[in-house]
Short mmCIF file of C-alpha atoms in Angstrom, two decimals:
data_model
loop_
_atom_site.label_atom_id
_atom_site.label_comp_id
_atom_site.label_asym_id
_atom_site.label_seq_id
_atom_site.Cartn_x
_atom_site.Cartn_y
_atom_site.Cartn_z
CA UNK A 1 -48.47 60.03 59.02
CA UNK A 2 -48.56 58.23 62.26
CA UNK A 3 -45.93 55.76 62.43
CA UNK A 4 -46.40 51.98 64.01
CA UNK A 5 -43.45 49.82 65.24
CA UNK A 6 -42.39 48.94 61.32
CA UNK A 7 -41.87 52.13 60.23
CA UNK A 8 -40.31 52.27 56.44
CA UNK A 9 -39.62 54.66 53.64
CA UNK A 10 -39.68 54.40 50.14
CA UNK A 11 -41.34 56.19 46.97
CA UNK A 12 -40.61 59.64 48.64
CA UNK A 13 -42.37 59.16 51.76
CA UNK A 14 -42.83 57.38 55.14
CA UNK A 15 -45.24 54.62 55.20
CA UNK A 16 -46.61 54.95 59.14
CA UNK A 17 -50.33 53.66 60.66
CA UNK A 18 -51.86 52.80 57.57
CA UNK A 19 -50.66 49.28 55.42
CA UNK A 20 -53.12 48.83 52.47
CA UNK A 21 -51.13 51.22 49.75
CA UNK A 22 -52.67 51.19 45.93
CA UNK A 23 -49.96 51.98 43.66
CA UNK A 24 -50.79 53.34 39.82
CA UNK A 25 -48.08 53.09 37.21
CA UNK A 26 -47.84 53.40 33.45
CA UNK A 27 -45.63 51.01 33.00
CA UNK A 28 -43.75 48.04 34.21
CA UNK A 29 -40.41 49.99 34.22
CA UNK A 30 -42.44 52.75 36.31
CA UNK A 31 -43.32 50.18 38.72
CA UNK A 32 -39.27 48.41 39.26
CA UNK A 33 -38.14 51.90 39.72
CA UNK A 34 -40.56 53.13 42.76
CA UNK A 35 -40.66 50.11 44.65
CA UNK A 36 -37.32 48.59 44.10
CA UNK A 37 -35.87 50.20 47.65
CA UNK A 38 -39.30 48.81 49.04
CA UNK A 39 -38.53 45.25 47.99
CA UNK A 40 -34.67 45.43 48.52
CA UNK A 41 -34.83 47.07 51.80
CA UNK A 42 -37.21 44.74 52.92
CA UNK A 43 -34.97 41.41 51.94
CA UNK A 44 -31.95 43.14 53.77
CA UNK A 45 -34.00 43.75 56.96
CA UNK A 46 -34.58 40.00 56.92
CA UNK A 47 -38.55 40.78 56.32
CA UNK A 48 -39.90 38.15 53.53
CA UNK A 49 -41.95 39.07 50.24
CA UNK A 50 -44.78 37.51 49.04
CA UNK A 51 -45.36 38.29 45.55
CA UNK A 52 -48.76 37.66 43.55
CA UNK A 53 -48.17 38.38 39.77
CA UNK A 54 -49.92 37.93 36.03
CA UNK A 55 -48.62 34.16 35.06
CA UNK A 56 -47.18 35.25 32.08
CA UNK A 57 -44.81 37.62 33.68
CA UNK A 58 -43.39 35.11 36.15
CA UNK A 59 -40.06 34.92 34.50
CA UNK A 60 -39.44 38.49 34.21
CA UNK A 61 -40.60 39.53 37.46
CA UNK A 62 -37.96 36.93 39.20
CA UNK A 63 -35.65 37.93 36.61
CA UNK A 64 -36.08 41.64 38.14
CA UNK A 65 -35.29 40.49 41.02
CA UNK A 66 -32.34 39.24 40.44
CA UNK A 67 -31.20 42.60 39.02
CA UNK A 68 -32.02 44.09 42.33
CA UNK A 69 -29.20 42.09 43.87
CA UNK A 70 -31.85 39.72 45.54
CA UNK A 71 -30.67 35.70 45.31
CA UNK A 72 -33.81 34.71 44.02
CA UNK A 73 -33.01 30.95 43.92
CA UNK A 74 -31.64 30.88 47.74
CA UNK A 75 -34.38 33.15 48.89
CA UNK A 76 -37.20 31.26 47.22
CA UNK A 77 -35.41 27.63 48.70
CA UNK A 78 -35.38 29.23 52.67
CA UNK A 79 -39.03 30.74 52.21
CA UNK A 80 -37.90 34.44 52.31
CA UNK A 81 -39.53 34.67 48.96
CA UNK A 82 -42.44 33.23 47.73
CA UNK A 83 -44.14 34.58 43.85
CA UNK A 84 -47.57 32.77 43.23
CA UNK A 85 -49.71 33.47 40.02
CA UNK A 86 -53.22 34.44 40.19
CA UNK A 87 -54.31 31.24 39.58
CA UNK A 88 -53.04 30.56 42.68
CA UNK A 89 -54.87 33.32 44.58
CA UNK A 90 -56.97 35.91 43.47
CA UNK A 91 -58.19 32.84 40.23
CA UNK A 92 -58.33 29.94 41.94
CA UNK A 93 -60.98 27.73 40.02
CA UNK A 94 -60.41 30.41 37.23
CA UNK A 95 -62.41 32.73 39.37
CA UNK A 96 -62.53 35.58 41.47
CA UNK A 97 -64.05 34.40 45.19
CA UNK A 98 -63.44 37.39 47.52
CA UNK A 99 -64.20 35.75 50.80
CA UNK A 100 -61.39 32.99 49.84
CA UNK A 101 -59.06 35.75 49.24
CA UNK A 102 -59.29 37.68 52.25
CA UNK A 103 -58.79 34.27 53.82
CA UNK A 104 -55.71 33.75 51.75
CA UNK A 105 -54.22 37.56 52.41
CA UNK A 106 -54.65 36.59 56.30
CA UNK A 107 -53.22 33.07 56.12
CA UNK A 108 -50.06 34.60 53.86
CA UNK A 109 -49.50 37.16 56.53
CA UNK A 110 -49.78 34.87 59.56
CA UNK A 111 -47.68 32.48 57.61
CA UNK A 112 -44.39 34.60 57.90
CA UNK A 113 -44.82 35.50 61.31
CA UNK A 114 -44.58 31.75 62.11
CA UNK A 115 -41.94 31.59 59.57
CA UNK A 116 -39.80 34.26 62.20
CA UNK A 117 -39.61 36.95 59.68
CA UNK A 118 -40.45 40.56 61.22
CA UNK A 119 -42.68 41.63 58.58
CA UNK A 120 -44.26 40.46 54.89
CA UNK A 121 -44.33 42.62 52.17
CA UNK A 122 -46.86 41.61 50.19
CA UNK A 123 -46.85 42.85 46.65
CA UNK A 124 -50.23 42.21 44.76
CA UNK A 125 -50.50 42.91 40.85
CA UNK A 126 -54.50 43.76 40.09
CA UNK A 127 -54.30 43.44 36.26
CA UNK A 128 -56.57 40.02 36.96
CA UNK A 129 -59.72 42.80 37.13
CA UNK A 130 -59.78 43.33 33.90
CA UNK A 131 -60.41 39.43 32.89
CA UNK A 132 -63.60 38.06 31.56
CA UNK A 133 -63.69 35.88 35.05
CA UNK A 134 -66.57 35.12 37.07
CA UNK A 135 -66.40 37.37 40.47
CA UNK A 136 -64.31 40.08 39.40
CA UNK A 137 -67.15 42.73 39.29
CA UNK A 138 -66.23 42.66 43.68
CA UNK A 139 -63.29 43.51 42.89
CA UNK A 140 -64.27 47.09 44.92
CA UNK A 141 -65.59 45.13 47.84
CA UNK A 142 -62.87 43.11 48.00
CA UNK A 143 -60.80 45.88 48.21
CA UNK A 144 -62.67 47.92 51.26
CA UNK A 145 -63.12 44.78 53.01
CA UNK A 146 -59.23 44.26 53.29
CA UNK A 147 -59.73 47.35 55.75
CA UNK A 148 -61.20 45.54 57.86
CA UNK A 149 -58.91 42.63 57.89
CA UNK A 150 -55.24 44.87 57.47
CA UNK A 151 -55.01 46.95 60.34
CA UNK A 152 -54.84 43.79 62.49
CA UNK A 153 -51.03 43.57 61.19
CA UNK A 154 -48.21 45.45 60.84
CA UNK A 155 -47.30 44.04 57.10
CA UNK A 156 -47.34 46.58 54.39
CA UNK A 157 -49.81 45.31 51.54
CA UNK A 158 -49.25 47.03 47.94
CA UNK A 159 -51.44 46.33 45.11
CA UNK A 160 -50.51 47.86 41.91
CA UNK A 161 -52.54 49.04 39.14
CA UNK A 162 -51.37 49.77 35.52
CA UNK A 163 -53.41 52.73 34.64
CA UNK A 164 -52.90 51.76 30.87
CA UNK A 165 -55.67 49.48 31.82
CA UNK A 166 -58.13 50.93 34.35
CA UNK A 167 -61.05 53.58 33.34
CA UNK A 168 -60.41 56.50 35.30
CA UNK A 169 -63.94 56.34 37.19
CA UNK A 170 -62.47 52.95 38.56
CA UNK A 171 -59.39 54.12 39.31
CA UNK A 172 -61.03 56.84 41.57
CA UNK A 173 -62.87 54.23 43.26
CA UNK A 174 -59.76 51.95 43.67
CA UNK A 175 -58.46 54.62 45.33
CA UNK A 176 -61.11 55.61 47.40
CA UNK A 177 -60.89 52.34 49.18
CA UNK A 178 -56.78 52.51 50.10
CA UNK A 179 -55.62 54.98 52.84
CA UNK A 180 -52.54 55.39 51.20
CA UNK A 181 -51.68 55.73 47.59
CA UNK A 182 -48.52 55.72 45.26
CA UNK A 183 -49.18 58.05 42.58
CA UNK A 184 -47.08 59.64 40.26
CA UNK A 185 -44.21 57.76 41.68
CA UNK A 186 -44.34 59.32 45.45
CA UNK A 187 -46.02 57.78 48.24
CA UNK A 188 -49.01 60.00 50.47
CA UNK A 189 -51.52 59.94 53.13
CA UNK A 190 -54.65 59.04 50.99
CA UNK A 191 -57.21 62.35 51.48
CA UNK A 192 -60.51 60.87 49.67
CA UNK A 193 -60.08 57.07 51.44
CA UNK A 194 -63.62 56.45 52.24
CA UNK A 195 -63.75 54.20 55.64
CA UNK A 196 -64.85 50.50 54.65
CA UNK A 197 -68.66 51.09 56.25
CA UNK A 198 -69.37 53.79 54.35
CA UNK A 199 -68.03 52.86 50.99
CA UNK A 200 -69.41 49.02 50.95
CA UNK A 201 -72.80 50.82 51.56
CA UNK A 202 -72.39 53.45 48.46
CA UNK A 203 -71.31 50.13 46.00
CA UNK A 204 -74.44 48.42 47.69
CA UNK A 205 -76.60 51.69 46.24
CA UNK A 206 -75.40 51.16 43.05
CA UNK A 207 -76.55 49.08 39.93
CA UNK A 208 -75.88 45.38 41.06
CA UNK A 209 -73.95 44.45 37.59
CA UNK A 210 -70.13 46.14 37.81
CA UNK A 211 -68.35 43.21 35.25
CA UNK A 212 -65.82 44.65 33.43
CA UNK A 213 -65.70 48.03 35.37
CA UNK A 214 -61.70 47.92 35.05
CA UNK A 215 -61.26 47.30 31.12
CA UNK A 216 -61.03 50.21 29.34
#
Protein backbone atom coordinates (compact mmCIF):
# COMPACT_ATOMS: atom_id res chain seq x y z
CA UNK A 1 0.00 0.00 0.00
CA UNK A 2 1.02 3.54 -0.37
CA UNK A 3 1.66 5.04 2.84
CA UNK A 4 0.51 8.86 3.89
CA UNK A 5 2.13 10.85 6.78
CA UNK A 6 0.06 8.57 9.57
CA UNK A 7 1.26 5.50 8.68
CA UNK A 8 0.07 2.54 11.26
CA UNK A 9 -0.03 -1.19 11.60
CA UNK A 10 -2.28 -3.45 13.06
CA UNK A 11 -4.41 -6.70 12.11
CA UNK A 12 -1.30 -8.05 10.16
CA UNK A 13 -0.80 -5.29 7.87
CA UNK A 14 0.08 -1.62 7.16
CA UNK A 15 -2.76 0.69 6.80
CA UNK A 16 -1.13 3.39 4.05
CA UNK A 17 -3.24 5.86 1.36
CA UNK A 18 -6.49 4.50 1.87
CA UNK A 19 -8.66 5.31 5.48
CA UNK A 20 -12.23 3.88 5.03
CA UNK A 21 -11.43 0.05 6.32
CA UNK A 22 -14.73 -2.40 6.67
CA UNK A 23 -13.95 -4.91 9.17
CA UNK A 24 -16.14 -8.44 9.32
CA UNK A 25 -16.06 -10.46 12.51
CA UNK A 26 -18.01 -13.34 14.00
CA UNK A 27 -17.98 -12.27 17.10
CA UNK A 28 -17.45 -9.59 19.63
CA UNK A 29 -14.35 -11.40 21.08
CA UNK A 30 -13.12 -11.61 17.27
CA UNK A 31 -13.46 -8.00 17.04
CA UNK A 32 -11.35 -6.92 20.82
CA UNK A 33 -8.70 -9.19 19.62
CA UNK A 34 -7.86 -7.60 15.96
CA UNK A 35 -8.23 -4.15 16.76
CA UNK A 36 -7.11 -3.91 20.29
CA UNK A 37 -3.29 -2.76 19.14
CA UNK A 38 -5.34 -0.34 16.76
CA UNK A 39 -7.15 1.31 19.65
CA UNK A 40 -4.25 1.04 22.24
CA UNK A 41 -1.62 2.21 19.97
CA UNK A 42 -3.59 4.94 18.98
CA UNK A 43 -4.30 6.30 22.82
CA UNK A 44 -0.43 5.96 23.45
CA UNK A 45 0.43 8.03 20.34
CA UNK A 46 -1.74 10.72 21.92
CA UNK A 47 -4.30 10.29 18.76
CA UNK A 48 -8.09 10.35 20.23
CA UNK A 49 -10.95 7.68 19.50
CA UNK A 50 -14.23 8.31 18.67
CA UNK A 51 -16.32 5.40 19.18
CA UNK A 52 -20.02 4.90 17.75
CA UNK A 53 -21.56 1.66 19.29
CA UNK A 54 -25.14 -0.40 19.67
CA UNK A 55 -26.66 1.38 23.04
CA UNK A 56 -26.99 -1.66 24.71
CA UNK A 57 -23.38 -2.51 24.59
CA UNK A 58 -22.17 0.78 26.03
CA UNK A 59 -21.09 -0.68 29.28
CA UNK A 60 -19.18 -3.47 27.95
CA UNK A 61 -17.49 -1.77 25.25
CA UNK A 62 -15.97 0.92 27.94
CA UNK A 63 -15.55 -1.91 30.15
CA UNK A 64 -13.16 -3.38 27.25
CA UNK A 65 -11.47 -0.66 27.34
CA UNK A 66 -10.50 -0.58 30.45
CA UNK A 67 -9.02 -4.09 30.06
CA UNK A 68 -6.87 -2.71 27.36
CA UNK A 69 -5.07 -0.60 29.94
CA UNK A 70 -6.91 2.58 28.57
CA UNK A 71 -8.18 5.08 31.68
CA UNK A 72 -11.46 5.30 30.36
CA UNK A 73 -12.77 7.75 33.00
CA UNK A 74 -9.64 10.29 32.57
CA UNK A 75 -9.65 9.88 28.85
CA UNK A 76 -13.37 10.40 28.40
CA UNK A 77 -13.04 13.75 31.11
CA UNK A 78 -9.90 15.40 28.72
CA UNK A 79 -11.82 14.51 25.36
CA UNK A 80 -9.28 11.84 24.19
CA UNK A 81 -12.22 9.55 24.16
CA UNK A 82 -15.52 10.08 23.22
CA UNK A 83 -18.31 6.65 22.74
CA UNK A 84 -21.75 7.94 21.37
CA UNK A 85 -24.72 5.49 20.65
CA UNK A 86 -26.44 5.40 17.43
CA UNK A 87 -29.02 7.36 18.55
CA UNK A 88 -26.67 9.83 18.66
CA UNK A 89 -25.41 9.48 15.08
CA UNK A 90 -26.21 7.17 12.56
CA UNK A 91 -30.39 7.21 14.54
CA UNK A 92 -30.82 10.46 15.31
CA UNK A 93 -34.73 11.02 15.25
CA UNK A 94 -34.77 7.11 15.35
CA UNK A 95 -33.68 7.25 11.77
CA UNK A 96 -31.16 6.74 9.34
CA UNK A 97 -30.48 10.37 7.38
CA UNK A 98 -27.28 9.83 5.33
CA UNK A 99 -26.59 13.37 4.35
CA UNK A 100 -26.64 14.27 8.30
CA UNK A 101 -24.18 11.60 8.81
CA UNK A 102 -21.62 12.38 6.44
CA UNK A 103 -21.97 15.81 8.01
CA UNK A 104 -21.46 14.31 11.41
CA UNK A 105 -18.31 11.91 10.24
CA UNK A 106 -16.71 15.36 8.92
CA UNK A 107 -17.57 17.51 11.94
CA UNK A 108 -16.15 14.44 14.38
CA UNK A 109 -12.97 14.43 12.39
CA UNK A 110 -12.43 18.20 12.21
CA UNK A 111 -13.37 18.23 15.82
CA UNK A 112 -10.06 16.50 17.05
CA UNK A 113 -7.87 18.32 14.91
CA UNK A 114 -9.02 21.48 16.79
CA UNK A 115 -8.90 19.46 19.84
CA UNK A 116 -4.68 19.14 19.00
CA UNK A 117 -4.79 15.46 18.69
CA UNK A 118 -2.71 14.12 15.54
CA UNK A 119 -5.22 11.82 14.32
CA UNK A 120 -9.00 10.27 15.21
CA UNK A 121 -9.65 6.86 15.06
CA UNK A 122 -12.96 6.52 14.47
CA UNK A 123 -14.47 3.17 15.20
CA UNK A 124 -18.09 2.75 13.74
CA UNK A 125 -20.28 -0.45 14.70
CA UNK A 126 -22.92 -1.03 11.54
CA UNK A 127 -25.23 -3.52 13.36
CA UNK A 128 -27.90 -0.33 13.20
CA UNK A 129 -28.52 -1.73 9.29
CA UNK A 130 -30.23 -4.36 10.23
CA UNK A 131 -33.09 -2.24 12.23
CA UNK A 132 -36.59 -1.79 11.08
CA UNK A 133 -35.60 2.20 10.82
CA UNK A 134 -36.62 4.53 8.28
CA UNK A 135 -33.41 5.31 5.87
CA UNK A 136 -31.42 2.37 6.41
CA UNK A 137 -32.07 0.82 2.91
CA UNK A 138 -28.89 3.82 1.92
CA UNK A 139 -27.05 2.28 3.98
CA UNK A 140 -24.78 1.32 0.55
CA UNK A 141 -24.82 4.91 -0.54
CA UNK A 142 -23.92 6.08 2.52
CA UNK A 143 -21.14 4.00 2.51
CA UNK A 144 -19.56 4.96 -1.17
CA UNK A 145 -20.29 8.45 -0.52
CA UNK A 146 -17.85 8.49 2.57
CA UNK A 147 -15.25 8.11 -0.42
CA UNK A 148 -15.79 11.05 -1.38
CA UNK A 149 -15.67 12.81 1.88
CA UNK A 150 -12.49 10.45 3.61
CA UNK A 151 -9.63 10.97 1.55
CA UNK A 152 -9.73 14.67 2.51
CA UNK A 153 -8.15 13.41 6.01
CA UNK A 154 -5.65 11.46 7.25
CA UNK A 155 -7.96 9.71 10.15
CA UNK A 156 -8.40 6.04 9.82
CA UNK A 157 -12.31 5.26 9.76
CA UNK A 158 -13.28 1.46 10.68
CA UNK A 159 -16.71 0.27 10.51
CA UNK A 160 -17.31 -3.17 11.63
CA UNK A 161 -19.72 -5.67 10.56
CA UNK A 162 -20.77 -8.87 12.48
CA UNK A 163 -21.23 -11.29 9.70
CA UNK A 164 -23.61 -13.31 12.08
CA UNK A 165 -25.90 -10.68 10.84
CA UNK A 166 -25.30 -9.60 7.24
CA UNK A 167 -26.55 -11.77 4.03
CA UNK A 168 -23.58 -12.54 2.19
CA UNK A 169 -24.81 -10.62 -1.12
CA UNK A 170 -24.64 -7.49 1.26
CA UNK A 171 -21.65 -8.19 2.66
CA UNK A 172 -20.07 -8.30 -0.91
CA UNK A 173 -21.49 -5.03 -1.56
CA UNK A 174 -20.31 -3.57 1.83
CA UNK A 175 -17.21 -4.45 0.73
CA UNK A 176 -17.22 -3.35 -2.59
CA UNK A 177 -17.56 0.17 -1.38
CA UNK A 178 -14.27 0.14 1.25
CA UNK A 179 -10.71 0.17 -0.26
CA UNK A 180 -9.51 -1.68 2.47
CA UNK A 181 -10.94 -4.56 4.35
CA UNK A 182 -10.30 -6.61 7.63
CA UNK A 183 -11.23 -10.03 6.95
CA UNK A 184 -10.49 -13.05 8.57
CA UNK A 185 -8.68 -11.12 11.18
CA UNK A 186 -5.77 -9.56 8.78
CA UNK A 187 -5.93 -6.29 7.24
CA UNK A 188 -5.48 -5.89 2.95
CA UNK A 189 -5.54 -3.66 0.07
CA UNK A 190 -9.27 -4.11 -0.98
CA UNK A 191 -9.07 -5.74 -4.85
CA UNK A 192 -12.98 -5.53 -5.83
CA UNK A 193 -13.45 -1.68 -4.18
CA UNK A 194 -15.55 -0.21 -6.81
CA UNK A 195 -14.67 3.76 -7.04
CA UNK A 196 -17.72 5.81 -5.51
CA UNK A 197 -18.96 7.02 -9.31
CA UNK A 198 -19.28 3.90 -10.53
CA UNK A 199 -20.86 2.02 -7.72
CA UNK A 200 -23.59 4.87 -6.69
CA UNK A 201 -24.57 4.49 -10.44
CA UNK A 202 -24.91 0.42 -10.31
CA UNK A 203 -27.25 0.88 -6.78
CA UNK A 204 -29.07 3.68 -8.88
CA UNK A 205 -29.79 0.67 -11.67
CA UNK A 206 -31.17 -1.36 -9.24
CA UNK A 207 -34.77 -1.93 -7.78
CA UNK A 208 -35.41 1.36 -5.74
CA UNK A 209 -36.67 -0.67 -2.44
CA UNK A 210 -33.27 -2.21 -0.56
CA UNK A 211 -35.04 -2.19 3.33
CA UNK A 212 -33.80 -4.81 5.18
CA UNK A 213 -30.96 -5.84 2.70
CA UNK A 214 -28.62 -6.52 5.90
CA UNK A 215 -30.98 -8.89 8.08
CA UNK A 216 -30.52 -12.22 7.40
Amino acid sequence: METREHSMQFAGGILGQHRHICAFFNSVEEEHRVLRSFIKDGFDGGERAFHIVDPDQVKEHLSWLGETGINVERAMGTGQLRVCPWQEAYLREDRFDQDAMLAYIERALQSGAAGGYPLTRLLAHMEWAVLDKQGVEDLLEYETRLNYVLPKYEDPVICTYDLTKTRCTMAIDIMRTHPVVIMGGLLHENPFFVPPDQFLREIRERQPSRKGAMAS
